[in-house]
Short mmCIF file of C-alpha atoms and ligand atoms in Angstrom, two decimals:
data_model
loop_
_atom_site.label_atom_id
_atom_site.label_comp_id
_atom_site.label_asym_id
_atom_site.label_seq_id
_atom_site.Cartn_x
_atom_site.Cartn_y
_atom_site.Cartn_z
CA MET Z 175 0.15 -0.08 0.25
CA SER Z 176 1.24 3.71 -0.88
CA PHE Z 177 0.25 6.80 0.52
CA ASP Z 178 -1.30 9.49 -2.02
CA PHE Z 179 -0.93 12.28 -0.25
CA PRO Z 180 -1.84 16.05 -1.77
CA GLN Z 181 0.54 18.75 -2.16
CA ASP Z 182 0.09 22.26 -1.39
CA SER Z 183 -3.35 22.34 -1.03
CA VAL Z 184 -3.82 23.69 2.19
CA GLN Z 185 -3.06 26.50 4.43
CA SER Z 186 -1.80 26.68 7.92
CA ASN Z 187 -4.55 27.37 10.43
CA TYR Z 188 -2.79 28.81 13.05
CA SER Z 189 -1.76 31.32 10.61
CA SER Z 190 -4.63 31.67 8.68
CA SER Z 191 -7.81 31.37 11.01
CA LYS Z 192 -6.52 33.20 13.87
CA PRO Z 193 -4.89 36.68 12.66
CA SER Z 194 -7.07 37.89 9.96
CA ASP Z 195 -4.33 39.79 8.44
CA GLU Z 196 -2.14 37.60 5.51
CA SER Z 197 0.65 39.44 6.50
CA VAL Z 198 0.54 38.70 10.17
CA ALA Z 199 -0.14 34.96 8.84
CA ILE Z 200 3.59 35.49 6.89
CA SER Z 201 5.35 37.07 9.77
CA HIS Z 202 5.14 33.65 11.76
CA HIS Z 203 6.45 31.60 9.22
CA GLU Z 204 9.09 34.30 8.95
CA GLU Z 205 9.37 34.84 12.80
CA ILE Z 206 10.07 30.83 12.90
CA ASP Z 207 12.86 30.88 10.33
CA ALA Z 208 14.45 33.32 11.34
CA GLU Z 209 14.81 32.22 15.26
CA LEU Z 210 15.49 28.80 13.33
CA SER Z 211 18.05 30.16 11.54
CA ARG Z 212 19.84 31.89 13.98
CA LEU Z 213 19.90 28.62 16.34
CA PHE Z 214 21.45 26.45 13.25
CA ASN Z 215 23.89 29.09 13.19
CA LYS Z 216 25.04 29.32 16.68
CA PHE Z 217 25.13 25.72 16.78
CA LYS Z 218 26.92 25.04 13.94
CA THR Z 219 29.48 27.84 15.32
CA ASP Z 220 29.74 26.18 18.77
CA GLY Z 221 28.36 22.63 18.88
CA LEU Z 222 26.70 23.63 22.70
CA PRO Z 223 23.49 22.96 23.37
CA ILE Z 224 20.93 26.39 23.32
CA GLU Z 225 18.47 27.04 26.38
CA VAL Z 226 14.98 28.00 24.66
CA ASP Z 227 11.72 28.77 25.58
CA PHE Z 228 9.13 27.10 23.60
CA ARG Z 229 6.34 28.89 25.15
CA GLU Z 230 8.02 32.20 24.39
CA LEU Z 231 8.98 30.92 20.76
CA VAL Z 232 5.28 30.83 19.56
CA ASN Z 233 4.17 33.11 22.26
CA TRP Z 234 0.72 33.64 19.99
CA ILE Z 235 -0.25 30.20 20.97
CA PRO Z 236 -2.20 29.82 23.83
CA TYR Z 237 -1.38 27.54 26.89
CA SER Z 238 -4.87 26.33 27.77
CA ASP Z 239 -6.73 23.89 25.62
CA SER Z 240 -7.54 24.39 21.71
CA TYR Z 241 -9.24 22.54 18.89
CA THR Z 242 -9.52 18.74 20.29
CA HIS Z 243 -6.36 18.49 22.33
CA TYR Z 244 -8.14 18.06 25.29
CA ILE Z 245 -10.54 15.41 24.37
CA HIS Z 246 -9.11 12.61 26.73
CA SER Z 247 -5.99 12.98 29.20
CA TYR Z 248 -2.80 11.35 28.82
CA PRO Z 249 0.48 10.70 30.44
CA ALA Z 250 3.56 12.89 29.57
CA LYS Z 251 2.21 14.19 26.63
CA LEU Z 252 3.65 16.42 24.48
CA LEU Z 253 4.08 20.56 25.08
CA LYS Z 254 2.22 21.54 21.67
CA HIS Z 255 4.19 24.43 21.18
CA ILE Z 256 7.40 22.41 20.38
CA PRO Z 257 5.79 20.44 17.11
CA ILE Z 258 4.22 23.77 16.58
CA PHE Z 259 7.31 25.94 16.07
CA PHE Z 260 8.96 23.21 13.63
CA LEU Z 261 5.83 22.60 11.93
CA ASN Z 262 5.25 26.11 10.90
CA SER Z 263 9.26 26.73 9.47
CA LYS Z 264 9.54 26.58 5.79
CA ILE Z 265 12.78 25.67 6.33
CA LEU Z 266 12.19 22.14 7.64
CA LEU Z 267 8.95 21.75 5.47
CA PRO Z 268 9.13 23.79 2.86
CA GLU Z 269 5.62 22.41 1.16
CA LYS Z 270 2.22 22.56 2.28
CA GLY Z 271 0.72 19.10 2.67
CA SER Z 272 4.08 17.27 3.43
CA VAL Z 273 4.35 13.88 5.03
CA VAL Z 274 4.83 13.93 8.79
CA LEU Z 275 5.65 11.06 11.08
CA ASP Z 276 5.41 10.60 14.65
CA PRO Z 277 6.78 7.19 15.31
CA PHE Z 278 5.34 7.45 19.41
CA CYS Z 279 2.32 9.61 18.71
CA GLY Z 280 0.57 8.85 22.38
CA SER Z 281 -2.79 10.70 22.15
CA GLY Z 282 -1.39 12.52 18.94
CA THR Z 283 -0.38 15.89 19.98
CA VAL Z 284 1.83 16.01 16.74
CA LEU Z 285 -0.96 14.40 14.14
CA LEU Z 286 -3.48 17.36 15.47
CA GLU Z 287 -1.02 20.13 14.92
CA SER Z 288 0.52 18.75 11.76
CA MET Z 289 -3.14 18.98 10.47
CA LEU Z 290 -3.39 22.51 11.90
CA SER Z 291 -0.49 23.27 9.79
CA GLY Z 292 -1.47 21.97 6.90
CA HIS Z 293 0.40 18.87 6.65
CA ASN Z 294 -0.69 15.05 6.27
CA SER Z 295 0.68 13.04 9.12
CA LEU Z 296 0.83 9.09 10.16
CA GLY Z 297 1.37 7.79 13.43
CA CYS Z 298 2.50 5.04 15.60
CA ASP Z 299 1.64 3.57 19.30
CA ALA Z 300 2.04 0.39 20.91
CA ASN Z 301 -0.79 1.52 23.26
CA PRO Z 302 -4.18 0.69 22.07
CA LEU Z 303 -6.07 3.51 24.12
CA ALA Z 304 -3.47 6.41 22.84
CA ARG Z 305 -4.27 5.11 19.04
CA LEU Z 306 -8.07 5.26 19.80
CA ILE Z 307 -7.53 9.17 21.21
CA ALA Z 308 -5.20 9.94 18.38
CA LYS Z 309 -7.56 8.86 16.07
CA VAL Z 310 -10.90 10.90 17.43
CA LYS Z 311 -8.49 13.71 17.82
CA THR Z 312 -7.72 13.99 14.37
CA THR Z 313 -11.20 13.22 13.05
CA LYS Z 314 -13.94 15.78 11.78
CA LEU Z 315 -17.38 14.81 13.05
CA ASP Z 316 -20.74 16.30 12.63
CA SER Z 317 -22.05 17.33 15.68
CA ASN Z 318 -25.90 16.96 15.04
CA VAL Z 319 -24.86 13.08 14.05
CA ILE Z 320 -23.18 12.72 17.36
CA ARG Z 321 -26.34 14.32 19.52
CA SER Z 322 -28.68 12.40 18.27
CA GLN Z 323 -26.59 9.05 18.61
CA LYS Z 324 -25.70 9.99 21.79
CA ASN Z 325 -29.64 10.05 22.64
CA ASN Z 326 -29.93 6.80 21.22
CA ILE Z 327 -26.76 5.09 23.39
CA VAL Z 328 -28.39 6.89 26.79
CA ALA Z 329 -31.79 5.87 25.98
CA LYS Z 330 -30.54 2.03 25.37
CA ALA Z 331 -28.28 2.20 28.22
CA LYS Z 332 -31.08 2.91 30.53
CA ARG Z 333 -33.20 0.09 29.28
CA LEU Z 334 -30.47 -2.69 29.59
CA ARG Z 335 -30.97 -4.27 32.40
CA LYS Z 336 -28.34 -7.08 32.65
CA PHE Z 337 -25.03 -6.38 34.19
CA ALA Z 338 -22.30 -7.70 32.17
CA PRO Z 339 -18.84 -6.69 33.60
CA LEU Z 340 -15.66 -6.85 31.10
CA ASN Z 341 -12.30 -7.69 32.17
CA VAL Z 342 -11.22 -4.65 34.11
CA THR Z 343 -8.35 -5.40 36.86
CA ASN Z 344 -9.57 -5.44 40.53
CA ILE Z 345 -12.80 -4.02 39.31
CA ASP Z 346 -14.60 -3.79 43.37
CA HIS Z 347 -11.21 -1.94 44.43
CA TRP Z 348 -11.75 0.86 41.89
CA PHE Z 349 -15.64 1.27 41.19
CA PRO Z 350 -18.75 1.50 43.28
CA LYS Z 351 -21.32 -1.16 42.47
CA LYS Z 352 -23.42 0.98 41.09
CA THR Z 353 -21.32 2.48 39.05
CA GLN Z 354 -19.79 -0.64 37.51
CA LEU Z 355 -23.60 -0.99 36.40
CA HIS Z 356 -23.88 1.66 34.56
CA LEU Z 357 -20.91 1.72 32.94
CA SER Z 358 -21.31 -1.56 31.69
CA LYS Z 359 -24.61 -0.73 30.55
CA LEU Z 360 -23.03 2.21 28.53
CA ILE Z 361 -20.23 0.63 27.10
CA ARG Z 362 -22.73 -2.12 25.55
CA ALA Z 363 -24.75 0.54 24.22
CA ILE Z 364 -21.95 2.09 22.14
CA GLU Z 365 -20.68 -1.25 21.38
CA GLY Z 366 -24.09 -2.05 19.45
CA LEU Z 367 -23.25 0.77 16.93
CA PRO Z 368 -21.90 -0.34 13.67
CA GLU Z 369 -18.20 0.51 13.43
CA SER Z 370 -17.66 4.17 12.48
CA ASN Z 371 -15.71 7.29 13.50
CA GLU Z 372 -18.24 8.26 15.75
CA LYS Z 373 -18.30 4.98 17.53
CA ASP Z 374 -14.56 5.57 18.35
CA PHE Z 375 -15.74 9.29 19.40
CA PHE Z 376 -18.03 7.69 21.82
CA LYS Z 377 -15.45 4.88 22.95
CA ALA Z 378 -12.94 7.46 23.86
CA THR Z 379 -15.43 10.28 25.57
CA PHE Z 380 -16.74 7.32 27.43
CA SER Z 381 -13.08 6.31 28.48
CA SER Z 382 -12.28 9.87 29.36
CA ILE Z 383 -14.92 9.68 32.09
CA ILE Z 384 -13.37 6.20 33.53
CA LYS Z 385 -11.08 7.80 36.33
CA LYS Z 386 -13.46 10.83 37.42
CA VAL Z 387 -15.87 7.83 38.57
CA SER Z 388 -13.45 5.97 39.97
CA PHE Z 389 -11.78 6.24 43.48
CA SER Z 390 -8.32 6.59 42.13
CA ASP Z 391 -6.06 9.96 43.07
CA PRO Z 392 -7.13 12.14 39.94
CA ASN Z 393 -3.81 14.22 40.76
CA LEU Z 394 -1.49 11.02 40.00
CA SER Z 395 -1.45 9.10 36.46
CA VAL Z 396 -1.36 5.72 37.64
CA PRO Z 397 -4.33 4.22 39.11
CA VAL Z 398 -3.92 5.00 43.05
CA LYS Z 399 -7.14 4.56 45.47
CA ILE Z 400 -7.83 7.60 47.44
CA LYS Z 401 -6.96 6.96 51.13
CA PRO Z 402 -8.25 9.54 53.53
CA SER Z 403 -6.51 7.66 56.76
CA LYS Z 404 -3.26 8.97 54.78
CA TYR Z 405 -3.45 12.69 55.58
CA ASN Z 406 -2.68 14.05 58.87
CA ASP Z 407 -3.85 16.93 58.02
CA PRO Z 408 -7.45 17.26 59.22
CA THR Z 409 -8.57 19.43 56.08
CA THR Z 410 -6.82 17.12 53.45
CA LYS Z 411 -8.29 14.15 55.09
CA GLU Z 412 -11.81 15.65 54.97
CA LYS Z 413 -11.48 16.69 51.37
CA ALA Z 414 -10.33 13.37 50.42
CA GLU Z 415 -13.24 11.61 52.74
CA LYS Z 416 -15.62 13.97 50.67
CA GLN Z 417 -14.03 12.87 47.09
CA LEU Z 418 -14.91 9.22 47.75
CA LEU Z 419 -18.34 9.96 48.82
CA SER Z 420 -19.41 11.85 45.81
CA VAL Z 421 -17.45 8.86 43.37
CA GLU Z 422 -20.03 6.79 45.74
CA ASN Z 423 -22.83 8.59 44.19
CA THR Z 424 -21.93 9.45 40.94
CA ASP Z 425 -24.49 9.73 38.32
CA VAL Z 426 -22.59 8.15 35.50
CA LEU Z 427 -24.68 8.74 32.80
CA SER Z 428 -24.88 12.59 33.63
CA VAL Z 429 -21.05 12.75 33.73
CA PHE Z 430 -20.85 11.21 30.37
CA GLU Z 431 -23.79 13.42 28.86
CA LYS Z 432 -21.86 16.40 29.98
CA HIS Z 433 -18.36 14.85 28.82
CA ILE Z 434 -19.94 14.62 25.47
CA GLU Z 435 -21.12 18.02 24.98
CA GLN Z 436 -17.68 19.21 26.21
CA ASN Z 437 -15.82 17.13 23.64
CA ILE Z 438 -18.34 18.38 20.91
CA LYS Z 439 -17.36 21.67 21.69
CA ARG Z 440 -14.01 20.94 20.74
CA ILE Z 441 -14.71 18.70 17.74
CA ASP Z 442 -17.40 21.54 16.38
CA LEU Z 443 -13.80 23.57 16.94
CA LEU Z 444 -12.07 21.20 14.38
CA GLU Z 445 -14.76 21.08 11.89
CA GLN Z 446 -13.96 24.83 10.93
CA VAL Z 447 -10.67 24.42 10.41
CA ASP Z 448 -9.80 23.98 6.11
CA THR Z 449 -8.06 20.44 6.14
CA GLU Z 450 -9.72 19.41 3.31
CA SER Z 451 -7.92 16.69 1.40
CA LEU Z 452 -5.48 16.00 4.20
CA LYS Z 453 -4.90 12.77 5.61
CA CYS Z 454 -3.79 11.81 9.20
CA GLU Z 455 -3.41 8.03 10.14
CA VAL Z 456 -2.45 6.08 12.80
CA ILE Z 457 -0.99 3.37 11.23
CA SER Z 458 1.27 1.15 13.21
CA LYS Z 459 1.68 -0.44 16.87
CA ASP Z 460 5.49 -0.60 16.79
CA ALA Z 461 7.81 2.28 16.13
CA ARG Z 462 10.42 -0.02 15.63
CA LYS Z 463 8.41 -1.91 12.46
CA ILE Z 464 6.43 0.53 10.86
CA SER Z 465 3.78 -0.40 8.36
CA SER Z 466 1.65 0.90 6.14
CA SER Z 467 -1.51 0.13 8.04
CA LEU Z 468 -2.82 -1.72 11.03
CA SER Z 469 -4.16 -4.23 9.32
CA PRO Z 470 -2.37 -7.57 9.83
CA ASN Z 471 0.39 -8.52 7.16
CA SER Z 472 0.78 -5.24 6.15
CA GLU Z 473 3.46 -3.51 3.94
CA PRO Z 474 6.15 -1.99 5.80
CA LEU Z 475 6.14 1.82 5.40
CA LYS Z 476 8.00 2.62 2.35
CA ALA Z 477 11.60 3.77 2.25
CA ASN Z 478 12.25 7.71 1.78
CA SER Z 479 8.46 8.76 2.18
CA VAL Z 480 8.31 11.10 4.95
CA ASP Z 481 9.44 14.47 4.83
CA PHE Z 482 9.93 15.16 8.65
CA ILE Z 483 9.97 13.32 12.05
CA VAL Z 484 8.93 14.97 15.17
CA THR Z 485 8.60 12.76 18.32
CA SER Z 486 8.71 12.45 22.15
CA PRO Z 487 9.69 8.76 22.71
CA PRO Z 488 9.44 7.14 26.08
CA TYR Z 489 11.78 6.97 28.91
CA ALA Z 490 13.19 3.89 30.70
CA GLY Z 491 11.28 3.34 33.42
CA ALA Z 492 9.64 6.76 33.90
CA GLN Z 493 6.19 6.57 32.46
CA LYS Z 494 4.07 3.38 32.90
CA TYR Z 495 1.67 4.29 30.15
CA VAL Z 496 -0.13 0.77 30.11
CA ARG Z 497 -0.45 0.74 34.15
CA SER Z 498 -1.83 4.26 33.67
CA SER Z 499 -4.46 3.38 31.29
CA SER Z 500 -5.21 -0.08 32.97
CA LEU Z 501 -8.82 0.89 34.22
CA ASN Z 502 -9.58 2.45 30.50
CA LEU Z 503 -8.23 -0.68 28.69
CA GLY Z 504 -10.50 -3.25 30.92
CA TRP Z 505 -13.55 -0.66 30.38
CA LEU Z 506 -12.72 -0.57 26.33
CA GLY Z 507 -13.07 -4.21 26.17
CA PHE Z 508 -9.19 -4.44 25.07
CA CYS Z 509 -8.44 -7.20 27.29
CA GLU Z 510 -10.92 -9.66 26.85
CA LYS Z 511 -8.66 -11.64 24.64
CA ASN Z 512 -4.92 -9.89 25.49
CA THR Z 513 -3.94 -9.32 28.86
CA LEU Z 514 -2.15 -6.03 29.99
CA ARG Z 515 1.39 -7.56 29.97
CA ASP Z 516 0.63 -8.46 26.30
CA TYR Z 517 0.39 -4.74 25.72
CA GLU Z 518 3.36 -3.67 27.97
CA ARG Z 519 5.59 -6.48 25.98
CA LEU Z 520 5.56 -4.09 23.23
CA ASN Z 521 6.28 -1.09 25.33
CA ILE Z 522 10.24 0.78 24.56
CA GLY Z 523 10.95 1.55 28.35
CA ARG Z 524 9.40 -1.31 30.10
CA GLU Z 525 10.34 -2.51 33.69
CA HIS Z 526 8.94 -5.86 34.02
CA TYR Z 527 11.53 -8.44 33.23
CA SER Z 528 11.89 -12.02 34.57
CA LYS Z 529 15.78 -13.08 36.07
CA SER Z 530 16.30 -15.15 32.89
CA GLU Z 531 16.01 -12.20 30.82
CA TYR Z 532 19.02 -10.02 31.83
CA LYS Z 533 21.78 -13.15 32.68
CA ASP Z 534 24.16 -11.14 30.79
CA ILE Z 535 24.60 -7.27 30.61
CA ILE Z 536 23.68 -5.35 27.56
CA GLN Z 537 26.27 -3.92 25.62
CA LEU Z 538 25.51 -1.47 22.81
CA SER Z 539 28.92 -1.04 21.35
CA ILE Z 540 29.30 2.69 22.30
CA GLU Z 541 32.10 3.29 24.76
CA GLU Z 542 30.29 6.00 26.82
CA ILE Z 543 27.05 4.16 27.13
CA ASP Z 544 28.63 0.87 28.09
CA ARG Z 545 30.64 2.26 30.66
CA VAL Z 546 27.66 3.63 32.24
CA LEU Z 547 25.64 0.25 31.73
CA GLU Z 548 28.37 -1.46 33.38
CA ARG Z 549 28.59 0.95 36.17
CA ILE Z 550 24.59 0.45 36.99
CA TRP Z 551 25.12 -3.54 36.74
CA GLU Z 552 27.08 -3.38 39.37
CA LYS Z 553 24.55 -1.94 41.57
CA ASN Z 554 21.43 -3.25 40.07
CA PRO Z 555 21.47 -5.50 37.00
CA LEU Z 556 17.91 -5.34 36.43
CA ARG Z 557 18.08 -1.56 36.35
CA ALA Z 558 20.89 -2.30 34.08
CA HIS Z 559 18.84 -4.29 31.92
CA ILE Z 560 15.83 -2.06 31.82
CA ASN Z 561 18.17 0.84 30.81
CA GLY Z 562 19.95 -1.13 28.22
CA ASN Z 563 17.34 -2.78 26.39
CA TYR Z 564 15.49 0.62 26.31
CA LEU Z 565 18.59 2.26 24.25
CA LEU Z 566 18.84 -1.38 22.01
CA GLU Z 567 15.06 -0.74 21.47
CA MET Z 568 15.83 3.02 20.66
CA LYS Z 569 18.39 2.03 18.26
CA SER Z 570 15.76 0.08 16.14
CA ALA Z 571 13.41 2.81 16.28
CA ILE Z 572 15.45 5.05 15.47
CA ALA Z 573 17.02 3.01 12.60
CA GLU Z 574 13.28 2.53 11.39
CA MET Z 575 13.16 6.65 11.65
CA TYR Z 576 16.14 6.80 9.47
CA ARG Z 577 14.75 4.47 6.78
CA VAL Z 578 11.56 6.01 6.05
CA LEU Z 579 12.75 9.99 6.15
CA LYS Z 580 13.83 11.09 2.87
CA THR Z 581 17.32 12.22 2.30
CA ASP Z 582 18.07 15.73 3.41
CA LYS Z 583 15.26 15.87 5.35
CA TYR Z 584 15.08 16.46 9.48
CA CYS Z 585 14.24 14.45 12.17
CA THR Z 586 13.39 16.15 15.48
CA ILE Z 587 13.25 14.03 19.04
CA VAL Z 588 12.32 15.30 22.37
CA ILE Z 589 13.86 13.68 25.57
CA GLY Z 590 14.93 14.24 28.69
CA ASN Z 591 17.51 13.00 31.08
CA ASN Z 592 17.10 10.71 34.15
CA GLU Z 593 18.97 9.19 37.14
CA VAL Z 594 19.60 5.84 38.03
CA CYS Z 595 20.86 3.73 40.81
CA GLY Z 596 21.90 7.57 42.06
CA GLU Z 597 24.13 7.85 38.44
CA PRO Z 598 23.24 10.49 36.02
CA PHE Z 599 21.72 8.79 33.02
CA GLU Z 600 22.04 11.19 29.95
CA THR Z 601 19.59 9.86 27.84
CA GLN Z 602 19.59 12.40 25.44
CA LYS Z 603 23.17 12.24 25.08
CA PHE Z 604 23.00 8.57 24.22
CA ILE Z 605 19.95 8.77 21.82
CA ARG Z 606 22.00 11.64 20.12
CA LEU Z 607 25.13 8.84 19.93
CA LEU Z 608 22.79 5.82 18.69
CA ALA Z 609 21.13 8.53 16.35
CA GLU Z 610 24.83 9.20 14.83
CA GLN Z 611 25.69 5.68 14.72
CA THR Z 612 22.60 5.25 12.29
CA GLY Z 613 23.60 7.96 10.11
CA PHE Z 614 21.84 11.08 11.26
CA LYS Z 615 23.94 14.19 11.73
CA THR Z 616 23.17 16.59 14.77
CA GLU Z 617 22.08 19.81 13.14
CA LEU Z 618 20.57 21.37 16.33
CA VAL Z 619 20.27 20.48 20.26
CA LEU Z 620 17.91 22.94 22.47
CA VAL Z 621 17.25 22.46 26.15
CA ASP Z 622 13.94 23.97 27.50
CA GLU Z 623 12.89 23.69 31.41
CA ILE Z 624 9.58 21.59 32.14
CA HIS Z 625 7.57 24.42 33.76
CA SER Z 626 4.89 22.43 34.72
CA ARG Z 627 5.56 18.97 35.40
CA GLY Z 628 2.60 17.71 34.93
CA LEU Z 629 2.33 13.61 35.40
CA MET Z 630 6.25 13.20 35.11
CA THR Z 631 6.63 12.58 39.15
CA LYS Z 632 9.14 10.34 41.02
CA ARG Z 633 7.88 6.88 40.02
CA ASN Z 634 10.32 4.83 41.96
CA LYS Z 635 13.38 4.73 43.83
CA THR Z 636 15.69 4.56 41.05
CA ALA Z 637 14.76 6.96 38.70
CA SER Z 638 14.27 10.53 39.33
CA VAL Z 639 12.26 13.43 37.87
CA ILE Z 640 13.17 14.75 34.77
CA ASN Z 641 13.61 18.37 34.65
CA SER Z 642 14.30 19.31 31.37
CA GLU Z 643 13.15 18.53 28.00
CA TRP Z 644 15.71 18.66 25.36
CA ILE Z 645 15.18 19.05 21.61
CA LEU Z 646 17.58 17.16 19.26
CA VAL Z 647 17.35 17.99 15.35
CA PHE Z 648 19.03 15.85 13.09
CA LYS Z 649 19.25 15.47 9.12
CA LYS Z 650 19.67 12.30 7.15
C1 SAM N 970 5.76 10.49 25.83
S1 SAM N 970 4.61 9.39 25.16
C2 SAM N 970 3.98 10.24 23.78
C3 SAM N 970 3.16 11.42 24.13
C4 SAM N 970 2.29 12.02 23.03
N1 SAM N 970 3.40 12.91 22.23
C5 SAM N 970 1.44 13.06 23.38
O1 SAM N 970 1.75 14.16 22.88
O2 SAM N 970 0.28 12.33 23.44
C6 SAM N 970 5.65 7.76 24.43
C7 SAM N 970 4.49 6.81 23.65
O3 SAM N 970 5.15 5.78 23.22
C8 SAM N 970 4.58 4.61 23.34
N2 SAM N 970 5.11 3.37 23.19
C9 SAM N 970 6.14 2.81 24.16
N3 SAM N 970 6.40 1.46 23.17
C10 SAM N 970 6.31 1.88 21.87
C11 SAM N 970 6.75 1.26 20.73
N4 SAM N 970 7.65 0.39 20.85
N5 SAM N 970 6.27 1.66 19.35
C12 SAM N 970 5.31 2.74 19.46
N6 SAM N 970 5.45 3.64 20.78
C13 SAM N 970 5.71 3.54 21.55
C14 SAM N 970 3.83 4.81 24.65
O4 SAM N 970 2.71 4.14 24.23
C15 SAM N 970 3.51 6.55 24.57
O5 SAM N 970 2.64 6.78 24.34
#
C-alpha cells in the first residue's frame, strides 16, 4: 500500500485562521525561520546546547485547551508549542501538504498540530488507548449526528437490565457497584453501534470519564486509590473523604452526557478548520517496524517516504503507559483477549523482566554508554537491563525513522535525562550517539525547562524526576 498525499493544497490554520491579516500570517513563518536560522548558525559555530523557551518562541499560541487537544487526558503529553514551532518552519517543511511522522504519537498532539499546520500525518503507538484518542482527536465529525446518537445510546443504556462486566483489573477495588452497572450498560450500548468514526468518538469520551468515576486519585497518572487515612492534616483528610463519597454517589450517565457536550464543542472547532484533502492516520503499533496500515500482514512503510519526523519517545522506567491506562483498557474491552502484560511487552522502556531475561549485561558498542551500563549493572542488574534494553530498542526505532525519512530531511526527537541508581543517565546524549551511529547528522540541540511537570512525578526509588526537555534535531 502506498500513501497518496496531496501537496500544497492547504493553508496553516494557526497562521490563516487566527490572524485575519495575511501579512501577520506570513510573519509567523518568517519569525520562526529567522529564529531557527539563528539557532542553527549558533549551534554550527560552537556545537553547544542552546537554552530556549518554546512557549516564548511561539507566544501567540495559547497554553490552554485548543481544538481537540483535551478530548482525553494522557500521561506525558508533548507541549504543543514544540511541534508548532517546527511544523510551521519553511526551512524544515517548505511545502504544505508534506508527510509528517510521529512514531511514538501517544494521544496525537503532533498529528493534530500537523493537521492544523496544513500537513498530512502518520502515527504509531503501542498503546491501543493512545491510538484511539489520536484517531478521534484528528477526525472531523458532524455534531448533529453525535447528539442524536448520544440520545440513542443513553436511552439504550437505561433500558439494558443485565450487568455484563468486562475484564477490568480489580473492579470492586476501583468502582462502586452502582457505577460498575452503569459503565457496563453504557459501553454495551456504545458497542451496539456499527463500526464508525462516531462510535470511536463515543468510546473515547466514555474512556475519558473512567478515572473521574473511580476511586483513583485524579492527580496521579497511574491508578492509586484515594486514602483519607494517609493524611494527617484534617482539612486534606476531610477533602479526601468527601471525594470518596462523591464517587459513591456519581451519576455515571449524566457525567457521560456532560463530557459528550464538552467534546462536541472541541470537535466543532476542528470542523471549522480547513483540512480538506489532508490525511491523518495511525498506521502502526510499533515504532521499530512501521507498517503501512494497522491491518495484519500489511506492507512496511516505504523507505524515503516521510518529509519530517517529530516525536517524544518514552523514557526508560519513567512512565507506565499501560498501567496508567489499565482501567480504560479494561472498560474499552481491550483486555478480553489480551492481557495488560501483552500490551506492556511492546513498550519501549518497560520495567518488568524475569530474572532469566537479564543474565548478561547489554552492551551497545558505544563506549560512553557501555561504561554507564556497567556501573549500573554492578549496583542493580535489573536497572541495567531496563536501561540497556531501552537503548537497544530505541536504536531500532531510530533505524526505522532513518529508513522512512527522505534524504536531506529532518527528524526532531524530544527527550529528557534521567537518574538511575544514583547515576546520572543522560538519555538525550545516548539517543544522540545512537542517532549518529545510525547515520543521522546532529544539526541542533536545544534545552527547554519543563515548567509544569504535569504527570512526570517520581515513580520509583531508582529513577528520578526529569527536569528539562532536550530537543535534538537531526538531518538524514
Ligand atoms: C511520551 S509518550 C508520547 C506522548 C505524545 N507525544 C502525546 O502528546 O500524547 C510515548 C509513547 O510511546 C509509546 N510507545 C512505547 N513503546 C512503543 C513502541 N514500541 N512503538 C510505538 N509506541 C510506543 C507509549 O505508548 C507512549 O504513548
